[in-house]
PDB file of C-alpha atoms in Angstrom:
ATOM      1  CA  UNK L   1     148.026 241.185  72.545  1.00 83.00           C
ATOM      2  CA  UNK L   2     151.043 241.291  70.027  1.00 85.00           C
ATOM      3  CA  UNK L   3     150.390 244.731  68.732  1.00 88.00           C
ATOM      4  CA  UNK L   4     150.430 245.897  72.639  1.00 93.00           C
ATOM      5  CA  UNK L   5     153.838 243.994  72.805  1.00 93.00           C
ATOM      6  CA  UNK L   6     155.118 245.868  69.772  1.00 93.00           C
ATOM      7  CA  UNK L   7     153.896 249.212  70.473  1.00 94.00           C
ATOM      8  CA  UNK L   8     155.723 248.794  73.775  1.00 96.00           C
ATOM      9  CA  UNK L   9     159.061 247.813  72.622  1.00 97.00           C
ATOM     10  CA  UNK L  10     158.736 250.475  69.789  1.00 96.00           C
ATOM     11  CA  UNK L  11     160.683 253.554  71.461  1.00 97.00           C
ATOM     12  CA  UNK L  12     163.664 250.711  72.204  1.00 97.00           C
ATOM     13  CA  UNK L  13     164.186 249.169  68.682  1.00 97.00           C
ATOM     14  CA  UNK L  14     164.088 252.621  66.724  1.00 97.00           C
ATOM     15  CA  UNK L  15     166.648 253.937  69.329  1.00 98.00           C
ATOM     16  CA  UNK L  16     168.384 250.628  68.297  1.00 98.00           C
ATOM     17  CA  UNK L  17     168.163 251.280  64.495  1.00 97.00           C
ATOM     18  CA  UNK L  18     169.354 254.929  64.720  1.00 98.00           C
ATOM     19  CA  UNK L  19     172.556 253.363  67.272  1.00 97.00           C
ATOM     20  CA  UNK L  20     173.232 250.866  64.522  1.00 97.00           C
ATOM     21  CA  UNK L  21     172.941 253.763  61.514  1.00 97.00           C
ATOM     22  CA  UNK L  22     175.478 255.617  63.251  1.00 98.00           C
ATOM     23  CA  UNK L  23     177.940 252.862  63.826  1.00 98.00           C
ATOM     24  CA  UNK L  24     177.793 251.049  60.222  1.00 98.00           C
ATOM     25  CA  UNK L  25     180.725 248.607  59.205  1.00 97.00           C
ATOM     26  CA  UNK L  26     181.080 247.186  55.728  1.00 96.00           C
ATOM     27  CA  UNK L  27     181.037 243.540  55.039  1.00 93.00           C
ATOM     28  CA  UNK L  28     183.515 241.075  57.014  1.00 93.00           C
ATOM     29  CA  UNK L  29     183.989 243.505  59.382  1.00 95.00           C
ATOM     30  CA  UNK L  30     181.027 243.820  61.266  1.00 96.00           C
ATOM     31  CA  UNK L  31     182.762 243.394  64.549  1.00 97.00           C
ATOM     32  CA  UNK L  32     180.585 246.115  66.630  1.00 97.00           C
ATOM     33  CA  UNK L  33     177.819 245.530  65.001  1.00 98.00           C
ATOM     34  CA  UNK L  34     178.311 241.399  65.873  1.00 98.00           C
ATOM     35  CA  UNK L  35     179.026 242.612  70.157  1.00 98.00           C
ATOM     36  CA  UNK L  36     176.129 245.385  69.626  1.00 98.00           C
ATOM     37  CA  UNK L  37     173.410 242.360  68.651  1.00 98.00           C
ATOM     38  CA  UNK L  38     175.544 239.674  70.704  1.00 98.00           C
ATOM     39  CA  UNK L  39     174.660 242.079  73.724  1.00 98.00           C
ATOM     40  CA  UNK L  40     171.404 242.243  72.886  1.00 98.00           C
ATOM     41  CA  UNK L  41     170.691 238.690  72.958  1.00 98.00           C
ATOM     42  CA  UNK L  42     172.326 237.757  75.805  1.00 98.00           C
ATOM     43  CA  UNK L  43     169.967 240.421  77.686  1.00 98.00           C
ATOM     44  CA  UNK L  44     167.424 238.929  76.778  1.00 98.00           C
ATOM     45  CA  UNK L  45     168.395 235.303  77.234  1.00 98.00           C
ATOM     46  CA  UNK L  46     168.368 234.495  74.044  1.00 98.00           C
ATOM     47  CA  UNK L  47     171.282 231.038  72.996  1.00 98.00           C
ATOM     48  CA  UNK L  48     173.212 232.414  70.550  1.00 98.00           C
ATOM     49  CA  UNK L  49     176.859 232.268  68.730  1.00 97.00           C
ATOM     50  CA  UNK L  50     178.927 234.059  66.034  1.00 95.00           C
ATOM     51  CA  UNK L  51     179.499 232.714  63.107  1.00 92.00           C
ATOM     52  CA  UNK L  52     181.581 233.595  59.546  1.00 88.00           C
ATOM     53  CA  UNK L  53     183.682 235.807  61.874  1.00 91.00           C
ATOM     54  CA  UNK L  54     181.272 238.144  62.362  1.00 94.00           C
ATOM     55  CA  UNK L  55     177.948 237.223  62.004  1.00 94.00           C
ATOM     56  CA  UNK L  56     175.692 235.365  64.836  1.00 96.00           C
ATOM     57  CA  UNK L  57     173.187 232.666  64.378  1.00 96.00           C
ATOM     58  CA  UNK L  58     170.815 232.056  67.663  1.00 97.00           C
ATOM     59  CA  UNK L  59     168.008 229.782  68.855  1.00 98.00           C
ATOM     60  CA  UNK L  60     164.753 230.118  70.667  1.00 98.00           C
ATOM     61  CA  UNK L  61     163.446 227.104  71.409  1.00 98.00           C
ATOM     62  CA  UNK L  62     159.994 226.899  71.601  1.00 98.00           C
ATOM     63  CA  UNK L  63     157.799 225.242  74.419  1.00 98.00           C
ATOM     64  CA  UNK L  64     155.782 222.737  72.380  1.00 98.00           C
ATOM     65  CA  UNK L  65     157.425 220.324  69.487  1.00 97.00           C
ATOM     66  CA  UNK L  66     157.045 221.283  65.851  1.00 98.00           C
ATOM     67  CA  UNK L  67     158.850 222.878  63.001  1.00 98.00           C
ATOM     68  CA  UNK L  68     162.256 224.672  62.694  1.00 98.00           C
ATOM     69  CA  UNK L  69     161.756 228.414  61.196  1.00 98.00           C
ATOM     70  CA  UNK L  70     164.487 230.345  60.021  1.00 97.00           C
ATOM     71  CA  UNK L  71     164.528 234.688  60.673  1.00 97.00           C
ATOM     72  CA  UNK L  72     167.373 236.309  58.717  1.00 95.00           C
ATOM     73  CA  UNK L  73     168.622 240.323  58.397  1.00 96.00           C
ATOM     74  CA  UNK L  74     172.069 241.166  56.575  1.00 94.00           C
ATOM     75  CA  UNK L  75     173.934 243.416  58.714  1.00 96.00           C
ATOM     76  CA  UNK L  76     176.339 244.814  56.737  1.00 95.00           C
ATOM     77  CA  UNK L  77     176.803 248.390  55.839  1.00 96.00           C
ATOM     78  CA  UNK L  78     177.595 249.940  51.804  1.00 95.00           C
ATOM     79  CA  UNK L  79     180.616 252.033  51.224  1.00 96.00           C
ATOM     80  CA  UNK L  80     178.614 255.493  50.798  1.00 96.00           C
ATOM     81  CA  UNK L  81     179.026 258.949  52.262  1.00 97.00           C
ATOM     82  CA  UNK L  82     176.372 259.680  54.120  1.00 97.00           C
ATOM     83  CA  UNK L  83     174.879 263.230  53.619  1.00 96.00           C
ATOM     84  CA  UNK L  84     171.720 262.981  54.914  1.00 95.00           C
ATOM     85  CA  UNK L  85     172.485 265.185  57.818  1.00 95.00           C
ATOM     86  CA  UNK L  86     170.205 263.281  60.360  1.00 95.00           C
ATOM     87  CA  UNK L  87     171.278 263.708  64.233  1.00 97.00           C
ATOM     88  CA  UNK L  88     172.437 260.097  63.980  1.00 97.00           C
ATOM     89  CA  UNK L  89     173.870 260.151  60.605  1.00 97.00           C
ATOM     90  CA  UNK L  90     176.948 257.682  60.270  1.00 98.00           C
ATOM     91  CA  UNK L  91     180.288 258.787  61.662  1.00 97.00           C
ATOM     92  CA  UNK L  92     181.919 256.246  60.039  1.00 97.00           C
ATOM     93  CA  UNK L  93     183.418 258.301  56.643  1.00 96.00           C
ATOM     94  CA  UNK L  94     182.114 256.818  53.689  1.00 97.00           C
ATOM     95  CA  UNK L  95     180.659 253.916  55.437  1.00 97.00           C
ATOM     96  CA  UNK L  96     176.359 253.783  55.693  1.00 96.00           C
ATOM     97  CA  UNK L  97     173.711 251.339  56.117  1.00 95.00           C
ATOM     98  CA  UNK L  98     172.157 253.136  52.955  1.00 91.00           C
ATOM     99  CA  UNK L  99     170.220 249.837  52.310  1.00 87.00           C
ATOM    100  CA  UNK L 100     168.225 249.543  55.570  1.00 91.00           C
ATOM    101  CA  UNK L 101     170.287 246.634  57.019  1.00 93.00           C
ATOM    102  CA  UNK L 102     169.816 248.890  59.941  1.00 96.00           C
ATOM    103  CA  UNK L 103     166.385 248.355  59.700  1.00 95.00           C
ATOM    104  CA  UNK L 104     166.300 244.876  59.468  1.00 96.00           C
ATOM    105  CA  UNK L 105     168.691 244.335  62.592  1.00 97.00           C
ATOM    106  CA  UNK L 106     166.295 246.585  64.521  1.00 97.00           C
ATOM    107  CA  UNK L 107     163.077 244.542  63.249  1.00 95.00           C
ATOM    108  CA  UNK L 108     164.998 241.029  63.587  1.00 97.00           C
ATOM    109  CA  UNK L 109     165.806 242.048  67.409  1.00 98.00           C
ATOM    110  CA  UNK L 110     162.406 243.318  68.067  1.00 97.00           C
ATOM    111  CA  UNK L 111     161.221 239.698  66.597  1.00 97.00           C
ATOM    112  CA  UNK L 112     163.513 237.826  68.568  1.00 98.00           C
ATOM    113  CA  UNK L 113     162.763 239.796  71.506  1.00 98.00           C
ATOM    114  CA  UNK L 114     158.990 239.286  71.361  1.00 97.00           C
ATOM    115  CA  UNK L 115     159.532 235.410  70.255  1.00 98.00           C
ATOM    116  CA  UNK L 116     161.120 234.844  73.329  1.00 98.00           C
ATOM    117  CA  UNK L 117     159.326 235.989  75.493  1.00 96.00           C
ATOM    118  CA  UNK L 118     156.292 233.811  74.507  1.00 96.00           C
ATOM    119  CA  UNK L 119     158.613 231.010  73.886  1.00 97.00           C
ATOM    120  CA  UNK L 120     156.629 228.519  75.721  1.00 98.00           C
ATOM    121  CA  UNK L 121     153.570 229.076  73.460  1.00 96.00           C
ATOM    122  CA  UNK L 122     155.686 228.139  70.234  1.00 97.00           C
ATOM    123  CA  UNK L 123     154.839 224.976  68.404  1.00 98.00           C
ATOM    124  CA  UNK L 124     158.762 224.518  67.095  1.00 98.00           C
ATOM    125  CA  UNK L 125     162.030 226.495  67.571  1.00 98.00           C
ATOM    126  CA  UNK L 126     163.177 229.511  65.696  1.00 98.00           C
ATOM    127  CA  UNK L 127     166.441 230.007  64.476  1.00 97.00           C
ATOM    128  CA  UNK L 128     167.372 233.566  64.083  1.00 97.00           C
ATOM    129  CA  UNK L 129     170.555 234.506  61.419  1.00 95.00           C
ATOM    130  CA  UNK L 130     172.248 237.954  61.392  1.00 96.00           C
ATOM    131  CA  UNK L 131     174.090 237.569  58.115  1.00 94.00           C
ATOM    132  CA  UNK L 132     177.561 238.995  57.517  1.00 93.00           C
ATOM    133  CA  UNK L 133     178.886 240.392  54.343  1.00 91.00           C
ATOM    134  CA  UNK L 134     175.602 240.561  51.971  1.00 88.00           C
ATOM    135  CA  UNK L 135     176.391 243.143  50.358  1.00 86.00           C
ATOM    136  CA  UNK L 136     179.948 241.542  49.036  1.00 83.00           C
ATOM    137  CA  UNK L 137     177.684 238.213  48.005  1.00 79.00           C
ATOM    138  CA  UNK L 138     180.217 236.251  49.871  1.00 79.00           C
ATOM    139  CA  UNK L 139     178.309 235.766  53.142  1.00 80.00           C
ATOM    140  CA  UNK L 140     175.562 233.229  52.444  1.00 83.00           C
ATOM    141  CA  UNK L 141     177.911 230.933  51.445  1.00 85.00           C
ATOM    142  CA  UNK L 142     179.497 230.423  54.512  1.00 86.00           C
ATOM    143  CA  UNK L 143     176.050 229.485  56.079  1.00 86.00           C
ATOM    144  CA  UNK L 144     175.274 227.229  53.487  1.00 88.00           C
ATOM    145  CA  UNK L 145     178.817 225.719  52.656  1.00 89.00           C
ATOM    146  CA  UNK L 146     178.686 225.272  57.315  1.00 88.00           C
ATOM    147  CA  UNK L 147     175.537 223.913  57.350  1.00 90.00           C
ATOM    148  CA  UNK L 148     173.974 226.871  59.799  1.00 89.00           C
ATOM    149  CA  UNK L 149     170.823 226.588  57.540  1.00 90.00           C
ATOM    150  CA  UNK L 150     170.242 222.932  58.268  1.00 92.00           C
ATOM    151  CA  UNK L 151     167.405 221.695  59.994  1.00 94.00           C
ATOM    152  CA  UNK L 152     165.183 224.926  59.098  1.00 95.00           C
ATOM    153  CA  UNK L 153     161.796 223.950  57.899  1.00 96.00           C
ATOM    154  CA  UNK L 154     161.560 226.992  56.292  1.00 93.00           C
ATOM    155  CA  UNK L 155     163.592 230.726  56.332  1.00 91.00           C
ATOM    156  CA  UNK L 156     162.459 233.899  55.786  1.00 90.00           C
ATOM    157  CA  UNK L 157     163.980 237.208  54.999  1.00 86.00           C
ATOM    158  CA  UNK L 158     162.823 241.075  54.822  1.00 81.00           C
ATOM    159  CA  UNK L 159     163.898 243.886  52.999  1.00 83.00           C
ATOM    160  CA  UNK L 160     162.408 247.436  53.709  1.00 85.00           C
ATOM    161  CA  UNK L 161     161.272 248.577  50.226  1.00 81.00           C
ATOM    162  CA  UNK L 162     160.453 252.080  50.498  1.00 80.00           C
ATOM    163  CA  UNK L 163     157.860 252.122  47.140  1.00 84.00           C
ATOM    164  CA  UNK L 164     155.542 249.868  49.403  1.00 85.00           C
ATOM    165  CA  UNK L 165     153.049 252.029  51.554  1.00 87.00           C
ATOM    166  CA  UNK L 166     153.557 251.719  55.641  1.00 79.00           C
ATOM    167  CA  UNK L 167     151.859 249.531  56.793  1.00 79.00           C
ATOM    168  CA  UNK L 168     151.595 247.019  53.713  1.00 84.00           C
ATOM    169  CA  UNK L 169     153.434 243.412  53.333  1.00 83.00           C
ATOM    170  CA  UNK L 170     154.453 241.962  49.922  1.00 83.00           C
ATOM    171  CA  UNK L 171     154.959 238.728  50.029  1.00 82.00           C
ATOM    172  CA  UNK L 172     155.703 235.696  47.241  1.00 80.00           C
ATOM    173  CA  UNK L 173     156.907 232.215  47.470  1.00 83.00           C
ATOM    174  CA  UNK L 174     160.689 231.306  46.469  1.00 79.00           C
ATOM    175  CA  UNK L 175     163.516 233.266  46.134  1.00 75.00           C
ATOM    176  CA  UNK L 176     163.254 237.332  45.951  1.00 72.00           C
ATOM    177  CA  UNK L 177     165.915 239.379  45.232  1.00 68.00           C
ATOM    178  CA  UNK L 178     168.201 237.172  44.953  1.00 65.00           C
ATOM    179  CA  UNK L 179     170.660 238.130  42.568  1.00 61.00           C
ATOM    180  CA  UNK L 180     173.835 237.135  44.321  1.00 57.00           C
TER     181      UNK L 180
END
């Protein structure tokens, strides 16, 4: 049943990832990014709030007791021209998401989508973290040092990695790619 639910939101959270590529915003000032995801969640009931100016952290709360899982994506954009020449290339100047934090919006929003609406099935509640200002290494620290990461059993983050074949998962315990 979950692959039907992915295939059919699909269409919806590419034509999300290609909005977001055009629109990038570099770090601390994701502000339309923040209202574009902020949007999103209200639509689909989802409790949420920004956070480090302009980052969100939300909650779905699941329908049976259990642990507390973290979701995180970075949404913040690198200062690069974009000449890839795609119909939704940035039009930003010098501003692209040349590091697939488009991406990882899009899949986070197709996650949180999907999570809540089988809410009642989940043993726990899943807090969901679009993180401002990665790239600039400043924006973790304003979840940790505001305690936004408290209370999660466990968190997990994604990077697209485009040297792993479609369709393929790597996967490790710990910290990875963490060099901030």
């Amino acid at each position: 049943e979950i692959n039907a639910n992915i295939k059919a939101i699909t269409e919806e959270m590419i034509a999300i990832r290609r909005e977001l590529h055009q629109y990038p915003e570099l770090g601390t000032e994701e502000l339309e990014t923040q209202k574009r995801i902020s949007a999103l969640l209200t639509k689909w009931g989802i409790e949420h709030k920004p956070c480090a100016d302009t980052g969100i952290v939300g909650i779905i709360r699941g329908g049976k007791p259990g642990n507390v899982v973290g979701l995180r994506a970075d949404i913040d954009a690198l200062p690069v021209l974009e000449k890839t020449g795609l119909p939704f290339a940035s039009v930003n100047e010098g501003v692209m998401h040349a590091c697939g934090h488009d991406c990882h919006i899009a899949m986070q929003l197709g996650a949180a989508k999907l999570l809540m609406e089988t809410k009642d099935e989940l043993d726990g509640n899943v807090k969901i973290f679009f993180q401002a200002a990665e790239e600039t290494c400043c924006g973790a620290k304003y979840y940790i040092d505001n305690g936004i990461l408290d209370g999660a059993d466990a968190i997990f983050g994604m990077h697209i990695w485009n040297d792993l074949e479609s369709g393929k998962l790597n996967a490790q315990a710990g910290p990875r790619m963490a060099s901030c």
